[in-house]
CSV table of C-alpha atoms in Angstrom, one decimal:
chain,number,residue,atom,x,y,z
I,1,UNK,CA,110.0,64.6,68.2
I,2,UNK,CA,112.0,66.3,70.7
I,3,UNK,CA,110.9,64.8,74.3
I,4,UNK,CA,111.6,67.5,77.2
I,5,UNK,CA,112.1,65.5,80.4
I,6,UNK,CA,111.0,67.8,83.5
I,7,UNK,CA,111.3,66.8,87.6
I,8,UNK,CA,113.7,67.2,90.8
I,9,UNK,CA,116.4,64.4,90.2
I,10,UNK,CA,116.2,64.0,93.9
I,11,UNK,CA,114.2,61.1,94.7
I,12,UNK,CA,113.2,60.0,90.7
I,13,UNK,CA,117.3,59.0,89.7
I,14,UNK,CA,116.4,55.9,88.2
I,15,UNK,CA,113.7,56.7,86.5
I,16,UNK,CA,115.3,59.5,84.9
I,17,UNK,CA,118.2,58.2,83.9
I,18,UNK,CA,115.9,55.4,82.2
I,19,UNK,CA,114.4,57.4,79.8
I,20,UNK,CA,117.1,59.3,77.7
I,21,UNK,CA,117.7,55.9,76.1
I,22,UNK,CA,114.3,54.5,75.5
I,23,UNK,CA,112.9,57.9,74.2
I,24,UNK,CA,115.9,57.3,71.6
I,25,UNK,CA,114.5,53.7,70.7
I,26,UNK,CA,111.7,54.8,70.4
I,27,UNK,CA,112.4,57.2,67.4
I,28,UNK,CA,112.1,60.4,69.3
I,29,UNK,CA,115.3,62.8,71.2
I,30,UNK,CA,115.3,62.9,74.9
I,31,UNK,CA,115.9,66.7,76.2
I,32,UNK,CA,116.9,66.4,79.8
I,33,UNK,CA,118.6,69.2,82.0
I,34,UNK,CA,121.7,67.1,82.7
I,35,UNK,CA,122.8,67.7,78.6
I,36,UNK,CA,123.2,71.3,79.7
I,37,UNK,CA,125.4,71.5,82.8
I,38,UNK,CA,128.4,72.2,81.3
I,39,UNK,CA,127.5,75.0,79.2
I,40,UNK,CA,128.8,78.8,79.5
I,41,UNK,CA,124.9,80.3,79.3
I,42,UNK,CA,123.1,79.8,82.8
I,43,UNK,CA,121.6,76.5,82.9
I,44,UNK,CA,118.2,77.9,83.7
I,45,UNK,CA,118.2,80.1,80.5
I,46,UNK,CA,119.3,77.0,78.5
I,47,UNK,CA,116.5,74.5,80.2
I,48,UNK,CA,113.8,77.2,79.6
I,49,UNK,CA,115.0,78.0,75.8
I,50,UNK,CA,115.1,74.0,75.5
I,51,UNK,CA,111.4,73.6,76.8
I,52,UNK,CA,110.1,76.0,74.0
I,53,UNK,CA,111.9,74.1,71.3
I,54,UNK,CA,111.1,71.1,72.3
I,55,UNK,CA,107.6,69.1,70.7
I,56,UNK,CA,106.6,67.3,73.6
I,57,UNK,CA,106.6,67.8,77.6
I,58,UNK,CA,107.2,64.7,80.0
I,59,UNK,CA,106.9,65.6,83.4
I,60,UNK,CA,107.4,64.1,86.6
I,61,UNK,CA,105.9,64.2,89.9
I,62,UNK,CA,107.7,62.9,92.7
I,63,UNK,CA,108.2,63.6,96.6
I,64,UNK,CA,109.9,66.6,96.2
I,65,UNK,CA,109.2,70.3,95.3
I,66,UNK,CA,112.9,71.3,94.8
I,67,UNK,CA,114.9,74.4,95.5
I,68,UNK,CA,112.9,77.8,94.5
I,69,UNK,CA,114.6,80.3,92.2
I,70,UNK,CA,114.8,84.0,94.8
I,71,UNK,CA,113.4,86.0,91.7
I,72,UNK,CA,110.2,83.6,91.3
I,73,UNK,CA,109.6,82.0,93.8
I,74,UNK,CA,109.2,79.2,91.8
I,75,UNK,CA,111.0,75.7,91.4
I,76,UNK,CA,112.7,74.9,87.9
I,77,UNK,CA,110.4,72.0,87.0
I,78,UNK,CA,107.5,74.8,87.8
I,79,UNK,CA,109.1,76.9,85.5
I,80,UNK,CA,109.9,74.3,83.0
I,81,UNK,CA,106.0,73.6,83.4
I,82,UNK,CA,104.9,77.1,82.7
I,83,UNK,CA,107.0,77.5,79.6
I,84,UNK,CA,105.3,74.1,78.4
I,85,UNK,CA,102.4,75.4,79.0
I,86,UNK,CA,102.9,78.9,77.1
I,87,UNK,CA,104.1,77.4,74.1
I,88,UNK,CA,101.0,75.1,74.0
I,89,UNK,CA,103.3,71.3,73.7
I,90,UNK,CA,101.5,68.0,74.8
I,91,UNK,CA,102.4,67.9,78.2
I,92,UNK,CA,102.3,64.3,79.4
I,93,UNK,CA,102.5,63.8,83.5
I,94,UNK,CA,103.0,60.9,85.4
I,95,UNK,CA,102.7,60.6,89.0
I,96,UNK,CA,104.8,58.0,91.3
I,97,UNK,CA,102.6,56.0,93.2
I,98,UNK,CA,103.6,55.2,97.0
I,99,UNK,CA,105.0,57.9,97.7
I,100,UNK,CA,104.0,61.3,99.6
I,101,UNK,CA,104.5,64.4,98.5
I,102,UNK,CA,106.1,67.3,100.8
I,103,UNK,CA,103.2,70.4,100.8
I,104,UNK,CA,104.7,72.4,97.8
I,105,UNK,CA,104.5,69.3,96.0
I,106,UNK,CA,101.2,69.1,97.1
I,107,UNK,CA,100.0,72.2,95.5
I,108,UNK,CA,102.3,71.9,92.4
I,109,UNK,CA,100.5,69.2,91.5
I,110,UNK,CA,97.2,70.5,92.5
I,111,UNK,CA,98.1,73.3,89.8
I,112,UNK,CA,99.2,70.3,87.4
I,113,UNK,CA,96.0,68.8,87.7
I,114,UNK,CA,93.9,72.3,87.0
I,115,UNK,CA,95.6,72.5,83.9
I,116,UNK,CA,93.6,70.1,81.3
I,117,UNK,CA,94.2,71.4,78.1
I,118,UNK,CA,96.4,69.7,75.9
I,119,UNK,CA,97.4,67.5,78.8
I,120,UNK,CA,98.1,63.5,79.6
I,121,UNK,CA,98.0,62.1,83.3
I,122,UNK,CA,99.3,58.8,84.4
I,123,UNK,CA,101.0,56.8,87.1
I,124,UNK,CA,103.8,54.9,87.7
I,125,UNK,CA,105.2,52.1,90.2
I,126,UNK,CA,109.2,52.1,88.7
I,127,UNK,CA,111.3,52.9,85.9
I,128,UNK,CA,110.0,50.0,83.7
I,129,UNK,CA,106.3,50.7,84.1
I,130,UNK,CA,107.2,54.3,83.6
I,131,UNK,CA,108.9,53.7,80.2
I,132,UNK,CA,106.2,52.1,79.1
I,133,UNK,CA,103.6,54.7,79.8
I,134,UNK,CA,106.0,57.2,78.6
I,135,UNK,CA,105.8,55.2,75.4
I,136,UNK,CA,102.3,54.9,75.0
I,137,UNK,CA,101.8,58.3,75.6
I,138,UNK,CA,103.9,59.5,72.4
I,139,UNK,CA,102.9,57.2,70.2
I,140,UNK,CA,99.2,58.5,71.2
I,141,UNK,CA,100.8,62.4,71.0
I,142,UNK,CA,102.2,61.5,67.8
I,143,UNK,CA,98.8,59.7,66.0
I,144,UNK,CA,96.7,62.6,67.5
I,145,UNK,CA,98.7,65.4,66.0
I,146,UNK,CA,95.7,67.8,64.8
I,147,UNK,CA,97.0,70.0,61.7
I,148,UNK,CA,96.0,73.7,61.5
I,149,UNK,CA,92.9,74.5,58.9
I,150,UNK,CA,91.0,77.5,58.1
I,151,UNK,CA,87.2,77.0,57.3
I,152,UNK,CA,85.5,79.3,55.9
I,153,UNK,CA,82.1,81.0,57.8
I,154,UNK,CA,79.6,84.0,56.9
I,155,UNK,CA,78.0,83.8,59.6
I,156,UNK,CA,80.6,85.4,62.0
I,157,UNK,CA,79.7,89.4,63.4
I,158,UNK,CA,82.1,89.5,65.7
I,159,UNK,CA,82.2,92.9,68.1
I,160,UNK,CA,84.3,95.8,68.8
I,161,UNK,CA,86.8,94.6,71.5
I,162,UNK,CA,86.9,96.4,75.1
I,163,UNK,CA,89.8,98.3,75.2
I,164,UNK,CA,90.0,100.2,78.3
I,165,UNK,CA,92.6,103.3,78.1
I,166,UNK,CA,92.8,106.1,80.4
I,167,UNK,CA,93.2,109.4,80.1
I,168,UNK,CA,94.8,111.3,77.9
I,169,UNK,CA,96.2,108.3,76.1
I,170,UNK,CA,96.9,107.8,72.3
I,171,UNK,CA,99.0,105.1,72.0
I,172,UNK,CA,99.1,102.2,68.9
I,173,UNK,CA,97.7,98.9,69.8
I,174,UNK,CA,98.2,96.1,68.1
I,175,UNK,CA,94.7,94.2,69.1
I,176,UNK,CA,94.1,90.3,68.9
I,177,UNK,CA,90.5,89.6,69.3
I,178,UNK,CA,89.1,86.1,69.7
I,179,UNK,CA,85.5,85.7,68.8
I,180,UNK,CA,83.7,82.6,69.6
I,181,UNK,CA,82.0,80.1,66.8
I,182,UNK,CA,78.8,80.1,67.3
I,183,UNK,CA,78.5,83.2,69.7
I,184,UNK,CA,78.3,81.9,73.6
I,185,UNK,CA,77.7,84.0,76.5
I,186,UNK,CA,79.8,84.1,79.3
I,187,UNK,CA,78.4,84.8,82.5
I,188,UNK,CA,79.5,87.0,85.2
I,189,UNK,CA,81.5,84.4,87.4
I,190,UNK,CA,83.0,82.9,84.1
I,191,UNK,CA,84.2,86.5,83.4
I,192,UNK,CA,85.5,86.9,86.9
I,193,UNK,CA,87.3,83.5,86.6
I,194,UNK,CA,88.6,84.4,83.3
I,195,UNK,CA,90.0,87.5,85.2
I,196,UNK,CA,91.8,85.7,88.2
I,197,UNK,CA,93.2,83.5,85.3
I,198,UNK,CA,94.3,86.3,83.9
I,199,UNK,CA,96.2,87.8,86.5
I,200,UNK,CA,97.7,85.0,87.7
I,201,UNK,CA,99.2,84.0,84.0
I,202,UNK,CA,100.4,87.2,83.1
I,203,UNK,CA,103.0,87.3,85.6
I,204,UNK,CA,103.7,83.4,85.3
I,205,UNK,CA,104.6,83.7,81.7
I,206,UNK,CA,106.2,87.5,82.5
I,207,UNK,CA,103.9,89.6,80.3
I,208,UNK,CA,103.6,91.8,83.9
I,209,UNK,CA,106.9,91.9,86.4
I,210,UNK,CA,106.2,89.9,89.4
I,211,UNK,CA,106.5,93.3,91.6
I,212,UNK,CA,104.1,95.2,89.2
I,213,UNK,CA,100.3,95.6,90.3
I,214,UNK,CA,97.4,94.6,88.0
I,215,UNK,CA,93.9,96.3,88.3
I,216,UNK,CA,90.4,94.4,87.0
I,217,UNK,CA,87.5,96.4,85.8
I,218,UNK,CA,84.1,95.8,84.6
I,219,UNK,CA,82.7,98.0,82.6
I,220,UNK,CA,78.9,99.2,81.3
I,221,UNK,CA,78.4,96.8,79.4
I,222,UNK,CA,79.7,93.6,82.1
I,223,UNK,CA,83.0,93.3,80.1
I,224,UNK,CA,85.8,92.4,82.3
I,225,UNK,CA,89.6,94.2,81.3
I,226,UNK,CA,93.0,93.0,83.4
I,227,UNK,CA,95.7,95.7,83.0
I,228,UNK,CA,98.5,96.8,84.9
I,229,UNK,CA,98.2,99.5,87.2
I,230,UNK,CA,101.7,100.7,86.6
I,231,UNK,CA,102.5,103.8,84.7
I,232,UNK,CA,102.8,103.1,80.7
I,233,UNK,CA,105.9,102.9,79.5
I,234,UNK,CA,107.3,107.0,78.9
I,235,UNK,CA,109.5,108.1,76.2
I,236,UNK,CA,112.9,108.1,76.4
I,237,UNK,CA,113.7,112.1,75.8
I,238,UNK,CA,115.8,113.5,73.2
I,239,UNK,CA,114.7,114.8,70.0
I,240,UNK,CA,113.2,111.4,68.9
I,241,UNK,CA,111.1,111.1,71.5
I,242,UNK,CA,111.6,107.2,71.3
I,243,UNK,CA,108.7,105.6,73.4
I,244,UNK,CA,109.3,101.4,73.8
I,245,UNK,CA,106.4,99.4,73.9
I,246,UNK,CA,104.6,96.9,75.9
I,247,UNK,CA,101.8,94.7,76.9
I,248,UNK,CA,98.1,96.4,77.4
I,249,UNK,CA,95.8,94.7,78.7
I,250,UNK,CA,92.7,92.1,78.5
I,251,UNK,CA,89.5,91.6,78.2
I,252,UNK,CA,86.3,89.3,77.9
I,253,UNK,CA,83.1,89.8,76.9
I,254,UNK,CA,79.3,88.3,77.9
I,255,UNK,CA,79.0,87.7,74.6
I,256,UNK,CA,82.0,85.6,75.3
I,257,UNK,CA,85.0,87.3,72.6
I,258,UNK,CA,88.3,87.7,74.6
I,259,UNK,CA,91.1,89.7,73.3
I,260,UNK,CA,94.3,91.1,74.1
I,261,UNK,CA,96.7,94.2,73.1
I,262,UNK,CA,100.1,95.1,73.0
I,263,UNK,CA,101.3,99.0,73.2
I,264,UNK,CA,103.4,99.6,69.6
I,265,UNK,CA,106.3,100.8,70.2
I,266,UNK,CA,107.0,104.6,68.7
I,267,UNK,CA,109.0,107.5,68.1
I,268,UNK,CA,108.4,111.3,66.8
I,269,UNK,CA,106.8,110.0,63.6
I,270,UNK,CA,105.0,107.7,65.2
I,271,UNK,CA,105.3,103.4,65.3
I,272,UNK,CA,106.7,101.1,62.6
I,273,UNK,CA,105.7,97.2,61.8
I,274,UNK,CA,107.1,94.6,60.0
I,275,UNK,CA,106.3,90.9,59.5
I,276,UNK,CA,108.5,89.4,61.8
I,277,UNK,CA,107.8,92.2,64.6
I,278,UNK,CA,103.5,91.5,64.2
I,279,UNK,CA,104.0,87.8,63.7
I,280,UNK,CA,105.4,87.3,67.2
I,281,UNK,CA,103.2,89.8,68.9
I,282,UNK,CA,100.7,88.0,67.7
I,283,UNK,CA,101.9,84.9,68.7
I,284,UNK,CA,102.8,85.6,72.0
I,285,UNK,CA,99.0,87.5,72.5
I,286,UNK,CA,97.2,84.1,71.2
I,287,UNK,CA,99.3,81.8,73.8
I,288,UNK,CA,98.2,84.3,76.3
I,289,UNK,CA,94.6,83.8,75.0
I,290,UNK,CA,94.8,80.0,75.3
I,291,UNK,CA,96.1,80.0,78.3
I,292,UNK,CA,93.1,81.3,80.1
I,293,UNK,CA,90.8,78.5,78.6
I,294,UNK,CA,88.0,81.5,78.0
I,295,UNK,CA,86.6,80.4,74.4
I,296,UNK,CA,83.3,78.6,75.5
I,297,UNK,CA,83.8,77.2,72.1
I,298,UNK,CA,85.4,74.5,69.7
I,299,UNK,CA,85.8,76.7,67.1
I,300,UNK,CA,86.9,80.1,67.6
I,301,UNK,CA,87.9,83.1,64.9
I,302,UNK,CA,90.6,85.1,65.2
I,303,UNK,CA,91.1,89.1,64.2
I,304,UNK,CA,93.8,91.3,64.6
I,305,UNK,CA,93.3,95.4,64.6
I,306,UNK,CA,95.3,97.9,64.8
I,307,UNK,CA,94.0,101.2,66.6
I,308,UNK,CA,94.7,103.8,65.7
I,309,UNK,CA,96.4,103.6,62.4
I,310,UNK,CA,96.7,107.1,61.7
I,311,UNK,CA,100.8,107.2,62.6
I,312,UNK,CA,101.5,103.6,62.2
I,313,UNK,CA,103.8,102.5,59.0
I,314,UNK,CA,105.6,99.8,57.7
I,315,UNK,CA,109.3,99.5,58.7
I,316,UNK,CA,111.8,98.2,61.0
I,317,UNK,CA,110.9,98.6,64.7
I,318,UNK,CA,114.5,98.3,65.5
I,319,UNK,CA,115.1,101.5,63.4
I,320,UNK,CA,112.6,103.5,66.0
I,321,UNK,CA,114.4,106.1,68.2
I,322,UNK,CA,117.1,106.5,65.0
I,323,UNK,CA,115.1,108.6,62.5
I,324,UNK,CA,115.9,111.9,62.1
I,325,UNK,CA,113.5,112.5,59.4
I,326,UNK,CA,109.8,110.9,59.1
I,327,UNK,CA,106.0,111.1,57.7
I,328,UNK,CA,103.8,112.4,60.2
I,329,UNK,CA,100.1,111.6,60.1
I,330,UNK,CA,96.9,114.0,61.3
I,331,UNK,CA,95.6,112.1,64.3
I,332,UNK,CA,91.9,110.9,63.2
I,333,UNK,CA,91.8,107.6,65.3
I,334,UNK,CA,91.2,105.8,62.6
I,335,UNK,CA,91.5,101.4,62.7
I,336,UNK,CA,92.7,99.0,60.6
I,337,UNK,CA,91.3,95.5,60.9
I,338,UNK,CA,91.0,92.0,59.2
I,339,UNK,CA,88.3,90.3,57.7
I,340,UNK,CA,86.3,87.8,60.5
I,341,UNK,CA,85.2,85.4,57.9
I,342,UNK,CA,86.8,82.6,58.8
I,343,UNK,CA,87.7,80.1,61.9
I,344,UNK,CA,90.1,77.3,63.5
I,345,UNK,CA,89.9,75.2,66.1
I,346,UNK,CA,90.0,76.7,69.9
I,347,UNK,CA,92.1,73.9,70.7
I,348,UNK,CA,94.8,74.6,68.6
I,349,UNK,CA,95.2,78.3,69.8
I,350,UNK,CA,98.8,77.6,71.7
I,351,UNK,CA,100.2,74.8,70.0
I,352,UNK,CA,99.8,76.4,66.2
I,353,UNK,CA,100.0,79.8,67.4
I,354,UNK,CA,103.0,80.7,65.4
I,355,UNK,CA,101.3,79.6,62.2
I,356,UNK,CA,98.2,81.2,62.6
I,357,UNK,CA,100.7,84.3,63.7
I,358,UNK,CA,101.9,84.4,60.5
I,359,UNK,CA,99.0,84.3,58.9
I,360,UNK,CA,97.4,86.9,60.9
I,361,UNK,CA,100.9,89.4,60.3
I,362,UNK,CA,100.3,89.5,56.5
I,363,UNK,CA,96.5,89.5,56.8
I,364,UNK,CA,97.5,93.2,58.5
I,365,UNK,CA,100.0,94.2,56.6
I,366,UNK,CA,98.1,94.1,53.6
I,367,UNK,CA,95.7,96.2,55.0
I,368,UNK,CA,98.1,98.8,56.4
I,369,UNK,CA,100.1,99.4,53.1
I,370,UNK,CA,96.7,99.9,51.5
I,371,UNK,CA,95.8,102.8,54.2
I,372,UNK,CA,99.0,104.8,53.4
């Protein structure tokens, strides 16, 4: 495994430079931010690209909060954190004992702590009990490595998601819909916490701009929907009317569902998908999903829709804005969506969310080049 080692160097030097060469005899590859220094990309690009490659998180807590990056707010090992925590890897946290932590410390690892999913928590007194944790804790990441299943269920009636658009809209979304197994309600301060969630991780893992407002609604039927408050995306003029896409919103339901949607991107002739574009859409709307720990569920089934359908074709996206010729479609509102007859785990939402991606991308596309 690839081991990402995450804290301020100030105040844990020993005990990070004692773990590069353990992790190694151990069978696994250390990642550490001092392997990037001398690189020509930014060092902060290169650290967060190396967290979401990486299969396993180690992080540190120590006295110090470190130095905050001016477009954040937010140290790197807070950063490193979040990207850890987006692409769903064990994270595995150990906290030096006897020592006290300055207050943005404090409430780093007050947000540490809030986060359970997936996560390990341990102490340490010195570099030698802390490579032994450290190797406990992968040999225990490694044993307990959960593989990604389907089963089978006809017993699922999943709902319509709440999609709240406003007026005058008629934009393509790309919809991922989580539906629990069995059904659970969700009261109305889980659906309010689900919402504060919500708006606090879309701008973490930058679905929203740090600067741009979000709005919460509940609607008739006590369904909560996050979505920005900013104008949608517009087109770009000219004659292809190239309009670029973006993210949409969420939503949860009392009868517990939670899904999320992405604006397709579009021109004159309306949008164009292809594998590569819905598989990580999809994947980036499920680790968005887990992220909120909403499923009141261990089992969970997943649908994607696409809504409407009417103008949406298979195709490059990339080619979008280029056409000078295309099929246009009467506007009927019509949606495409994939079978709900069958479930995963809840806990494997993040950390296998490229496979089940995948999956979900072809699932459509089927569909779609059977509408046309």
């Amino acid at each position: 495994m690839k081991v990402f080692v995450s804290s301020v160097r100030r105040g844990l030097e020993v005990e990070r430079d004692s773990l590069p060469g353990y992790i190694r005899s151990v069978g696994h590859t250390p990642v550490v931010f001092e392997d990037f220094t001398a690189q020509p990309i930014p060092s902060r690009q290169v650290c967060l690209e190396a967290v979401a490659q990486s299969d396993a998180y180690v992080l540190l807590i120590g006295p110090l909060y470190g130095d905050v990056m001016p477009d954040t707010g937010l140290s790197p090992t807070e950063e490193e954190f979040i990207a850890a925590r987006t692409k769903g890897l064990p994270i595995l946290v150990f906290h030096k004992m006897g020592v006290s932590l300055e207050p943005r410390q404090v409430e780093f690892a007050d947000t540490v702590e809030k986060y359970a999913h997936g996560s390990f928590r341990g102490e340490f007194l010195d570099a030698n009990d802390l490579r032994i944790k450290v190797g406990s804790a992968l040999e225990h990441v490694e044993q307990n490595h959960q593989k990604l299943e389907w089963f089978p269920r006809d017993d699922i009636t999943p709902l319509p998601p709440v999609l709240v658009r406003t007026p005058n809209e008629y934009r393509p979304l790309l919809v991922l819909t989580l539906a629990p197994v069995p059904r659970a309600r969700l009261s109305t301060m889980q659906l309010r916490g689900i919402a504060q969630r919500a708006e606090r991780v879309l701008r973490e893992i930058g679905s929203v701009p740090q600067s741009s407002g979000l709005e919460s609604t509940i609607v008739d039927d006590g369904s909560v929907v996050v979505r920005s408050s900013e104008q949608l995306p517009r087109s770009t003029g000219g004659v292809t009317g190239f309009t670029p896409g973006g993210f949409g919103g969420v939503s949860a339901s009392p009868s517990g569902q939670v899904a999320a949607w992405q604006l397709l991107p579009r021109d004159f002739a309306g949008s164009l998908v292809d594998h590569d574009f819905l598989r990580e859409t999809i994947s980036k709307l499920l680790r968005l999903i887990g992220q909120l720990e909403a499923i009141p569920s261990d089992l969970v089934t997943p649908y994607v829709s696409i809504a409407p359908a009417d103008g949406v074709r298979q195709g490059s996206p990339g080619t979008l804005g280029q056409r000078s010729s295309g099929q246009l479609s009467l506007q009927q509102g019509r949606v495409l969506e994939t079978k709900a007859d069958d479930c995963l785990k809840t806990a494997l939402l993040a950390s296998a969310a490229d496979e089940i991606a995948d999956e979900l991308a072809q699932r459509i596309l089927e569909i779609l080049s059977r509408f046309h």
